[in-house]
Amino acid sequence: MNERKPVGQENPMEAAATRKKTTAKPAKLGRDVQARLGQQLRAMYDEVLNQGVPDRFNDLLNRLDNNGSKDGH
């Protein structure tokens, strides 16, 4: 009942579970790469912030504010 598999043909999931975990340090980015990523993220999010709020959202927020002030008084 206990079948033996030829060497090198073990189940990859079983092999991964039995391997010892290494205590490798996480990869670090250089300062130049971090700076470039920061610039790109700021550029992307600045564009999103400058788009403003659509009129339908402003209308919805105003309606919600008005309903809340009527219910509270």
C-alpha positions as MATLAB code, in Angstrom:
seq = 'MNERKPVGQENPMEAAATRKKTTAKPAKLGRDVQARLGQQLRAMYDEVLNQGVPDRFNDLLNRLDNNGSKDGH';
ca = [
       0.000    0.000    0.000;
       2.892    2.344    0.652;
       4.196    3.105   -2.832;
       7.645    4.440   -3.316;
       8.217    7.099   -5.877;
      11.465    7.327   -7.780;
      13.848    9.975   -6.532;
      13.035   13.377   -7.998;
       9.362   12.596   -8.591;
       7.923   13.678   -5.279;
       4.800   15.771   -5.037;
       5.847   19.469   -5.261;
       3.390   20.428   -2.506;
       4.801   17.795   -0.163;
       8.329   18.814   -0.995;
       7.581   22.466   -0.247;
       5.984   21.554    3.078;
       8.983   19.515    4.209;
      11.650   22.050    3.220;
      13.167   24.096    5.987;
      12.309   27.740    5.820;
      15.270   29.991    5.355;
      15.675   33.179    7.278;
      16.605   35.186    4.210;
      16.485   38.948    4.554;
      13.885   40.711    2.419;
      15.206   42.367   -0.693;
      15.894   46.067   -0.298;
      15.542   48.729   -2.937;
      18.274   51.243   -3.486;
      17.684   54.889   -2.672;
      17.556   55.814   -6.339;
      14.858   53.220   -7.026;
      12.875   54.342   -3.955;
      13.096   57.965   -5.064;
      11.919   57.116   -8.573;
       8.982   55.073   -7.246;
       8.043   57.935   -4.930;
       8.072   60.400   -7.815;
       5.886   58.154   -9.946;
       3.408   57.507   -7.142;
       3.128   61.216   -6.335;
       2.574   62.040  -10.003;
      -0.137   59.409  -10.295;
      -1.980   60.382   -7.114;
      -1.647   64.124   -7.724;
      -3.481   63.606  -10.989;
      -6.275   61.744   -9.176;
      -6.557   64.467   -6.520;
      -6.748   67.204   -9.138;
      -9.712   65.524  -10.850;
     -12.100   66.786   -8.193;
     -15.356   65.293   -7.004;
     -18.051   64.560   -9.607;
     -21.223   66.661   -9.320;
     -23.382   63.613   -8.603;
     -21.242   62.815   -5.545;
     -21.498   66.394   -4.293;
     -25.277   66.254   -4.743;
     -25.458   62.985   -2.843;
     -23.303   64.312   -0.009;
     -25.417   67.467    0.238;
     -28.623   65.413    0.367;
     -27.161   63.208    3.087;
     -26.060   66.254    5.089;
     -29.506   67.848    4.787;
     -31.276   64.663    5.860;
     -28.967   64.281    8.841;
     -29.521   67.842   10.051;
     -33.324   67.519    9.765;
     -33.346   64.244   11.727;
     -31.100   65.629   14.448;
     -33.336   68.678   15.230;
];
